[in-house]
Tab-separated table of C-alpha atoms in Angstrom:
chain	number	residue	atom	x	y	z
A	1	MET	CA	-0.104	0.151	-0.016
A	2	LYS	CA	1.518	3.446	-1.027
A	3	LEU	CA	0.698	6.960	-0.574
A	4	HIS	CA	2.304	9.777	-2.600
A	5	CYS	CA	2.464	12.778	-0.214
A	6	GLU	CA	4.727	15.351	1.157
A	7	VAL	CA	6.368	14.109	4.489
A	8	GLU	CA	8.210	15.776	7.021
A	9	VAL	CA	9.733	13.644	9.887
A	10	ILE	CA	9.870	15.418	13.181
A	11	SER	CA	11.484	13.660	16.343
A	12	ARG	CA	9.292	13.766	19.291
A	13	HIS	CA	12.390	14.159	21.465
A	14	LEU	CA	13.191	17.706	20.171
A	15	PRO	CA	10.943	19.606	22.499
A	16	ALA	CA	12.211	17.882	25.610
A	17	LEU	CA	15.598	18.840	24.435
A	18	GLY	CA	14.824	22.447	23.671
A	19	LEU	CA	15.255	22.177	20.171
A	20	ARG	CA	12.997	22.836	17.368
A	21	ASN	CA	12.813	21.005	13.935
A	22	ARG	CA	14.234	22.937	11.053
A	23	GLY	CA	13.253	20.714	8.259
A	24	LYS	CA	10.559	21.143	5.782
A	25	GLY	CA	8.104	18.720	3.869
A	26	VAL	CA	9.673	16.873	0.902
A	27	ARG	CA	7.923	14.858	-1.765
A	28	ALA	CA	7.784	11.215	-0.985
A	29	VAL	CA	6.271	7.715	-1.205
A	30	LEU	CA	4.803	6.450	2.162
A	31	SER	CA	4.223	2.788	1.975
A	32	LEU	CA	3.071	0.413	4.406
A	33	CYS	CA	4.931	-2.866	4.009
A	34	GLN	CA	5.385	-6.311	5.352
A	35	GLN	CA	8.761	-7.978	5.136
A	36	THR	CA	8.339	-11.637	3.961
A	37	SER	CA	10.908	-14.552	3.654
A	38	ARG	CA	10.504	-17.967	2.249
A	39	SER	CA	12.010	-19.686	5.323
A	40	GLN	CA	10.419	-17.391	7.952
A	41	PRO	CA	6.900	-16.233	8.566
A	42	PRO	CA	6.012	-12.665	7.663
A	43	VAL	CA	6.889	-10.024	10.594
A	44	ARG	CA	4.672	-7.300	11.686
A	45	ALA	CA	4.188	-4.252	9.308
A	46	PHE	CA	6.418	-1.230	9.101
A	47	LEU	CA	6.172	2.217	7.544
A	48	LEU	CA	8.628	3.179	4.453
A	49	ILE	CA	9.398	6.578	3.671
A	50	SER	CA	11.128	6.794	0.304
A	51	THR	CA	12.321	10.168	-1.085
A	52	LEU	CA	14.127	11.249	-4.567
A	53	LYS	CA	17.300	11.403	-2.290
A	54	ASP	CA	16.752	8.064	-0.467
A	55	LYS	CA	14.987	5.768	-3.002
A	56	ARG	CA	15.537	2.699	-0.767
A	57	GLY	CA	13.590	4.489	1.968
A	58	THR	CA	13.749	4.595	5.666
A	59	ARG	CA	11.952	2.091	7.733
A	60	TYR	CA	10.060	2.730	10.780
A	61	GLU	CA	8.581	-0.236	12.788
A	62	ALA	CA	4.873	0.161	13.340
A	63	ILE	CA	4.896	-1.649	16.649
A	64	SER	CA	2.005	-0.234	18.453
A	65	SER	CA	-1.367	-1.952	18.734
A	66	SER	CA	-3.012	1.362	19.039
A	67	LEU	CA	-1.367	2.597	15.726
A	68	LYS	CA	-3.143	-0.426	14.036
A	69	GLY	CA	-6.394	0.427	15.450
A	70	PHE	CA	-6.162	4.302	14.399
A	71	LEU	CA	-5.424	3.244	10.770
A	72	SER	CA	-8.430	0.775	10.757
A	73	ALA	CA	-10.669	3.549	11.801
A	74	MET	CA	-9.127	5.916	9.410
A	75	ARG	CA	-9.991	3.376	6.753
A	76	LEU	CA	-13.626	2.979	7.793
A	77	ALA	CA	-14.231	6.706	8.149
A	78	HIS	CA	-12.680	7.142	4.630
A	79	ARG	CA	-15.349	4.812	3.234
A	80	GLY	CA	-18.200	6.543	5.100
A	81	CYS	CA	-18.875	3.745	7.452
A	82	ASN	CA	-19.512	3.882	11.227
A	83	VAL	CA	-16.712	3.679	13.178
A	84	ASP	CA	-16.628	0.890	16.076
A	85	THR	CA	-13.829	2.114	18.075
A	86	PRO	CA	-14.020	5.286	20.354
A	87	VAL	CA	-13.525	8.582	18.636
A	88	SER	CA	-11.920	11.643	20.280
A	89	THR	CA	-13.972	14.863	20.869
A	90	LEU	CA	-12.736	18.184	19.682
A	91	THR	CA	-10.945	19.198	22.947
A	92	PRO	CA	-7.317	20.195	23.534
A	93	VAL	CA	-5.043	17.305	24.638
A	94	LYS	CA	-3.992	17.169	28.207
A	95	THR	CA	-0.373	17.450	28.911
A	96	SER	CA	-0.188	14.048	30.806
A	97	GLU	CA	-0.946	12.360	27.384
A	98	PHE	CA	2.342	13.351	26.056
A	99	GLU	CA	5.221	10.865	26.722
A	100	ASN	CA	7.997	12.546	28.879
A	101	PHE	CA	11.573	12.410	27.590
A	102	LYS	CA	12.805	9.868	30.278
A	103	THR	CA	16.190	8.862	30.575
A	104	LYS	CA	16.468	7.335	33.993
A	105	MET	CA	14.307	4.567	35.708
A	106	VAL	CA	15.131	3.122	39.140
A	107	ILE	CA	13.329	0.074	40.455
A	108	THR	CA	14.176	-1.407	43.773
A	109	SER	CA	11.071	-3.618	44.501
A	110	LYS	CA	9.254	-6.527	42.993
A	111	LYS	CA	6.170	-4.819	43.375
A	112	ASP	CA	6.983	-1.651	41.179
A	113	TYR	CA	8.330	-4.072	38.365
A	114	PRO	CA	6.464	-3.034	35.248
A	115	LEU	CA	4.773	-6.262	34.327
A	116	SER	CA	2.092	-5.090	31.867
A	117	LYS	CA	3.946	-2.083	30.105
A	118	ASN	CA	7.131	-1.570	28.106
A	119	PHE	CA	10.060	0.599	29.198
A	120	PRO	CA	10.235	3.858	27.819
A	121	TYR	CA	12.270	3.666	24.716
A	122	SER	CA	14.384	6.816	25.651
A	123	LEU	CA	16.173	5.416	28.806
A	124	GLU	CA	19.702	5.613	29.046
A	125	HIS	CA	20.148	4.251	32.616
A	126	LEU	CA	17.780	1.344	33.956
A	127	GLN	CA	18.176	-0.161	37.396
A	128	THR	CA	15.933	-3.242	38.343
A	129	SER	CA	17.278	-4.376	41.753
A	130	TYR	CA	15.963	-6.603	44.244
A	131	CYS	CA	13.073	-7.555	41.599
A	132	GLY	CA	13.348	-11.468	42.026
A	133	LEU	CA	14.455	-11.644	38.219
A	134	VAL	CA	15.614	-15.097	37.285
A	135	ARG	CA	16.290	-14.069	33.689
A	136	VAL	CA	16.986	-10.719	31.796
A	137	ASP	CA	13.710	-9.054	30.628
A	138	MET	CA	13.772	-9.282	26.663
A	139	ARG	CA	12.084	-5.718	26.693
A	140	MET	CA	15.341	-4.317	28.375
A	141	LEU	CA	17.154	-5.100	24.972
A	142	CYS	CA	14.620	-3.069	22.782
A	143	LEU	CA	16.466	-0.189	24.864
A	144	LYS	CA	18.873	0.838	22.097
A	145	SER	CA	19.940	4.082	23.749
A	146	LEU	CA	20.660	2.345	27.100
A	147	ARG	CA	24.124	3.432	28.386
A	148	LYS	CA	23.924	1.946	32.129
A	149	LEU	CA	22.072	-1.226	33.102
A	150	ASP	CA	21.998	-2.336	36.922
A	151	LEU	CA	20.500	-5.885	37.147
A	152	SER	CA	22.140	-6.261	40.667
A	153	HIS	CA	20.622	-8.257	43.614
A	154	ASN	CA	18.436	-10.569	41.489
A	155	HIS	CA	18.498	-14.152	40.494
A	156	ILE	CA	19.759	-14.247	37.116
A	157	LYS	CA	21.693	-17.433	36.143
A	158	LYS	CA	22.512	-16.810	32.562
A	159	LEU	CA	23.064	-13.934	30.376
A	160	PRO	CA	21.352	-13.664	26.646
A	161	ALA	CA	23.841	-13.097	23.980
A	162	THR	CA	21.434	-10.177	22.786
A	163	ILE	CA	22.727	-7.955	25.528
A	164	GLY	CA	25.625	-7.582	22.925
A	165	ASP	CA	23.238	-5.793	20.704
A	166	LEU	CA	22.993	-2.755	23.175
A	167	ILE	CA	25.568	-0.857	21.053
A	168	HIS	CA	25.785	2.128	23.516
A	169	LEU	CA	26.104	-0.072	26.895
A	170	GLN	CA	28.727	1.325	28.918
A	171	GLU	CA	28.125	0.103	32.479
A	172	LEU	CA	26.692	-3.059	33.253
A	173	ASN	CA	26.088	-4.291	36.737
A	174	LEU	CA	25.178	-8.000	37.722
A	175	ASN	CA	26.464	-7.873	41.394
A	176	ASP	CA	24.777	-10.467	43.571
A	177	ASN	CA	23.118	-12.817	41.064
A	178	HIS	CA	23.490	-16.488	40.215
A	179	LEU	CA	25.759	-16.382	37.191
A	180	GLU	CA	28.259	-19.411	36.621
A	181	SER	CA	29.823	-18.121	33.421
A	182	PHE	CA	30.321	-15.054	31.039
A	183	SER	CA	29.543	-16.274	27.521
A	184	VAL	CA	31.812	-16.004	24.641
A	185	ALA	CA	29.274	-14.527	22.482
A	186	LEU	CA	29.144	-11.512	24.575
A	187	CYS	CA	32.922	-11.163	24.255
A	188	HIS	CA	32.629	-11.213	20.739
A	189	SER	CA	29.631	-8.522	20.480
A	190	THR	CA	29.767	-4.800	20.482
A	191	LEU	CA	30.586	-4.552	23.914
A	192	GLN	CA	34.226	-4.867	22.641
A	193	LYS	CA	33.839	-1.261	21.844
A	194	SER	CA	31.287	0.065	24.364
A	195	LEU	CA	31.642	-1.512	27.812
A	196	ARG	CA	33.665	0.430	30.258
A	197	SER	CA	32.595	-0.837	33.657
A	198	LEU	CA	31.455	-4.431	34.531
A	199	ASP	CA	30.551	-5.717	37.890
A	200	LEU	CA	30.242	-9.530	38.405
A	201	SER	CA	30.690	-9.628	42.157
A	202	LYS	CA	28.923	-12.188	44.351
A	203	ASN	CA	28.168	-14.743	41.716
A	204	LYS	CA	29.368	-18.303	41.082
A	205	ILE	CA	31.593	-17.850	38.333
A	206	LYS	CA	34.845	-20.051	38.323
A	207	ALA	CA	36.501	-18.908	35.095
A	208	LEU	CA	36.217	-16.297	32.504
A	209	PRO	CA	36.802	-17.388	28.858
A	210	VAL	CA	39.984	-16.254	27.044
A	211	GLN	CA	38.006	-14.191	24.804
A	212	PHE	CA	37.033	-12.014	27.701
A	213	CYS	CA	40.153	-10.153	27.221
A	214	GLN	CA	38.697	-8.858	23.826
A	215	LEU	CA	36.672	-6.186	25.896
A	216	GLN	CA	39.446	-4.118	25.401
A	217	GLU	CA	37.720	-0.833	26.614
A	218	LEU	CA	37.166	-2.041	29.984
A	219	LYS	CA	38.338	0.353	32.799
A	220	ASN	CA	36.569	-1.181	35.889
A	221	LEU	CA	36.157	-4.912	36.320
A	222	LYS	CA	34.887	-6.286	39.750
A	223	LEU	CA	34.878	-9.952	40.495
A	224	ASP	CA	34.922	-10.027	44.169
A	225	ASP	CA	33.256	-13.104	46.023
A	226	ASN	CA	33.106	-15.511	43.205
A	227	GLU	CA	34.791	-18.907	43.025
A	228	LEU	CA	37.591	-17.922	40.468
A	229	ILE	CA	40.405	-20.444	40.202
A	230	GLN	CA	42.153	-18.502	37.465
A	231	PHE	CA	42.385	-15.217	35.467
A	232	PRO	CA	41.963	-15.443	31.738
A	233	CYS	CA	45.762	-16.342	30.597
A	234	LYS	CA	45.716	-13.181	28.211
A	235	ILE	CA	44.313	-10.617	30.734
A	236	GLY	CA	47.264	-8.473	29.970
A	237	GLN	CA	45.377	-7.362	26.709
A	238	LEU	CA	43.176	-5.419	28.858
A	239	ILE	CA	45.289	-2.176	28.035
A	240	ASN	CA	42.675	0.400	29.496
A	241	LEU	CA	41.973	-1.474	32.754
A	242	ARG	CA	42.516	0.686	35.771
A	243	PHE	CA	40.381	-0.789	38.658
A	244	LEU	CA	40.478	-4.507	39.209
A	245	SER	CA	38.952	-6.119	42.181
A	246	ALA	CA	38.947	-10.054	42.612
A	247	ALA	CA	38.821	-10.480	46.561
A	248	ARG	CA	37.827	-13.550	48.177
A	249	ASN	CA	38.198	-15.953	45.337
A	250	LYS	CA	40.273	-19.252	44.895
A	251	LEU	CA	43.097	-17.952	42.909
A	252	PRO	CA	46.077	-20.034	43.378
A	253	PHE	CA	48.515	-17.973	41.290
A	254	LEU	CA	48.459	-15.328	38.757
A	255	PRO	CA	49.029	-15.644	34.742
A	256	SER	CA	52.236	-14.492	33.209
A	257	GLU	CA	50.688	-11.818	31.411
A	258	PHE	CA	49.540	-10.037	34.527
A	259	ARG	CA	52.745	-8.159	34.482
A	260	ASN	CA	51.391	-6.139	31.473
A	261	LEU	CA	48.590	-4.682	33.312
A	262	SER	CA	48.918	-1.002	34.531
A	263	LEU	CA	46.113	-0.469	37.366
A	264	GLU	CA	45.369	2.334	39.749
A	265	TYR	CA	43.740	0.119	42.065
A	266	LEU	CA	44.170	-3.727	42.840
A	267	ASP	CA	42.356	-5.862	45.338
A	268	LEU	CA	43.222	-9.610	45.581
A	269	PHE	CA	42.547	-9.924	49.354
A	270	GLY	CA	41.519	-13.483	50.612
A	271	ASN	CA	42.626	-15.558	47.799
A	272	THR	CA	44.229	-19.081	48.228
A	273	PHE	CA	47.726	-18.303	46.686
A	274	GLU	CA	50.054	-21.147	46.871
A	275	GLN	CA	53.555	-21.041	47.560
A	276	PRO	CA	56.011	-20.860	44.628
A	277	LYS	CA	57.255	-24.323	43.424
A	278	VAL	CA	60.911	-24.800	43.710
A	279	LEU	CA	61.218	-27.103	40.621
A	280	PRO	CA	60.022	-26.169	37.323
A	281	VAL	CA	57.593	-28.110	35.023
A	282	ILE	CA	59.558	-29.352	31.957
A	283	LYS	CA	57.417	-30.274	28.937
A	284	LEU	CA	59.829	-29.619	26.204
A	285	GLN	CA	59.522	-31.460	22.825
A	286	ALA	CA	62.670	-32.252	20.697
A	287	PRO	CA	62.196	-32.073	18.059
A	288	LEU	CA	59.093	-29.711	17.767
A	289	THR	CA	55.875	-31.348	16.594
A	290	LEU	CA	54.275	-30.315	13.327
A	291	LEU	CA	51.425	-28.800	15.347
A	292	GLU	CA	53.741	-27.060	17.765
A	293	SER	CA	55.978	-25.565	14.868
A	294	SER	CA	52.761	-24.638	13.047
A	295	ALA	CA	51.136	-22.933	15.753
A	296	ARG	CA	54.223	-21.003	16.574
A	297	THR	CA	54.549	-19.884	12.960
A	298	ILE	CA	50.802	-18.713	12.945
A	299	LEU	CA	50.881	-16.688	16.130
A	300	HIS	CA	54.311	-15.279	15.657
A	301	ASN	CA	53.325	-13.985	12.247
A	302	ARG	CA	49.768	-12.790	13.337
A	303	ILE	CA	48.151	-15.065	10.762
A	304	PRO	CA	44.383	-14.789	10.785
A	305	TYR	CA	42.489	-17.998	11.922
A	306	GLY	CA	39.018	-19.061	12.829
A	307	SER	CA	36.762	-21.884	13.045
A	308	HIS	CA	35.761	-21.481	9.322
A	309	ILE	CA	39.456	-22.191	8.118
A	310	ILE	CA	40.609	-24.801	10.992
A	311	PRO	CA	38.981	-26.898	13.384
A	312	PHE	CA	37.462	-25.254	16.298
A	313	HIS	CA	39.679	-27.316	18.969
A	314	LEU	CA	42.748	-25.841	17.097
A	315	CYS	CA	41.349	-22.283	17.403
A	316	GLN	CA	41.076	-22.933	21.194
A	317	ASP	CA	44.595	-24.215	21.327
A	318	LEU	CA	45.743	-21.144	19.540
A	319	ASP	CA	43.760	-18.975	21.746
A	320	THR	CA	45.259	-20.250	24.948
A	321	ALA	CA	48.775	-20.336	23.835
A	322	LYS	CA	51.692	-19.625	26.269
A	323	ILE	CA	53.792	-16.605	25.962
A	324	CYS	CA	57.445	-16.962	26.870
A	325	VAL	CA	59.241	-14.280	28.782
A	326	CYS	CA	61.257	-13.631	25.474
A	327	GLY	CA	57.863	-12.642	23.615
A	328	ARG	CA	57.595	-15.808	21.499
A	329	PHE	CA	54.599	-18.321	21.576
A	330	CYS	CA	54.537	-22.051	22.916
A	331	LEU	CA	51.518	-24.390	22.797
A	332	ASN	CA	52.864	-27.770	24.305
A	333	SER	CA	56.456	-27.439	24.533
A	334	PHE	CA	57.602	-25.225	27.205
A	335	ILE	CA	58.954	-25.027	30.831
A	336	GLN	CA	56.688	-23.633	33.395
A	337	GLY	CA	58.109	-21.678	36.337
A	338	THR	CA	56.586	-20.103	39.492
A	339	THR	CA	57.795	-17.077	41.317
A	340	THR	CA	56.469	-14.188	43.425
A	341	MET	CA	55.516	-10.626	41.908
A	342	ASN	CA	55.125	-7.569	44.102
A	343	LEU	CA	51.899	-6.285	43.108
A	344	HIS	CA	52.919	-2.631	43.365
A	345	SER	CA	54.696	-3.032	40.010
A	346	VAL	CA	51.445	-3.143	38.162
A	347	ALA	CA	49.315	-1.046	40.660
A	348	HIS	CA	49.550	2.017	42.268
A	349	THR	CA	47.287	1.215	44.955
A	350	VAL	CA	47.295	-2.368	46.274
A	351	VAL	CA	45.048	-3.775	49.050
A	352	LEU	CA	46.897	-6.161	51.219
A	353	VAL	CA	46.801	-9.834	49.932
A	354	ASP	CA	46.597	-11.367	53.390
A	355	ASN	CA	46.328	-10.304	57.250
A	356	LEU	CA	50.054	-10.422	57.410
A	357	GLY	CA	50.552	-7.204	55.538
A	358	GLY	CA	51.748	-8.940	52.257
A	359	THR	CA	51.686	-7.487	48.858
A	360	GLU	CA	53.149	-10.241	46.979
A	361	ALA	CA	51.547	-13.015	45.008
A	362	PRO	CA	52.584	-16.123	42.954
A	363	ILE	CA	52.828	-15.888	39.118
A	364	ILE	CA	53.360	-18.497	36.379
A	365	SER	CA	56.159	-17.865	33.828
A	366	TYR	CA	56.601	-19.845	30.530
A	367	PHE	CA	59.867	-20.551	28.695
A	368	CYS	CA	59.769	-21.723	25.039
A	369	SER	CA	63.223	-23.333	25.302
A	370	LEU	CA	65.895	-24.268	27.751
A	371	GLY	CA	67.862	-21.232	26.544
A	372	CYS	CA	65.110	-18.715	27.612
A	373	TYR	CA	64.892	-20.518	30.972
A	374	VAL	CA	68.653	-20.488	31.781
A	375	ASN	CA	68.844	-16.965	30.778
A	376	SER	CA	65.853	-16.062	32.924
A	377	SER	CA	66.810	-18.219	35.973
A	378	ASP	CA	67.518	-15.099	38.045
A	379	MET	CA	63.743	-14.075	37.925
A	380	LEU	CA	62.623	-17.491	39.417
A	381	LYS	CA	64.958	-17.122	42.501
């Protein structure tokens, strides 16, 4: 269905921002369309505005049920038929009938949670704490302007991958939930470019995927009171990280790339750090296997790889490859040594590791060859 007319698109947000629309009507074709696919059922209708400069058109989803009723009434009126639905009288519209340009909503009790109506689409900050949520409400994922999402103090066990579709999300608070993992899909989403602050405290997380280190815009990371037994091996890639708190976990040691961090604040109090082992673990192969040699070549030359090129399990091996103190990579052929590191070398402010006033923690180091191990033997003393 098409209508040839003059169209002027006006944002309803402009008056709330103290702005006026400076555009003017242009000749356009207004179409009521429905996208169809052979493999999928038809989706709901949408409006398409096409102009001479934009022949493909701009799509506006017609998602409101009231809009459907309005168009049906218009069609009956055009035909000269009686309109069954209530028709408005010629009276001024009340101020309360206009939707406020609401950017923040805070809900801290279950009785106030909106079960029958949608959240305002203009929200930039949404907090729904102490609401007894067992899953993320999918209506939240339609809030495309959302910058801060606080779901703390609920019972959420799993995060939907579609949280990664919130392209402006900068702060995500999941403190005090029942999470057991952080999905790889979220690590590959647009959160890589937007997420600045993440709070996963008071959950049941035992490990974070190595892909977690692709969230390279992270500045604040809270992991307190979980069941962490290790940090991601490539945690040193979080080059913008400034605040890291992982107190009261089960960390026995720190990964070698922990040395690459540059933090302002670090809290590792209450972890079960082990004493450094006197003897190294030797897993050298002579000669190197074809797999080891190929893996080192791919990583050293930064050759792109993925599950569409090589088997998935090989991708996992490459993702978790060790890095020698000399900077070279090693897969299954290496020497592993443990030493202690003063945490002040990576952070300006350090919370004491234990009640004895210590600021040192064990760290694992890897050596790709016997020569590297001998040359670096001083660091293991």
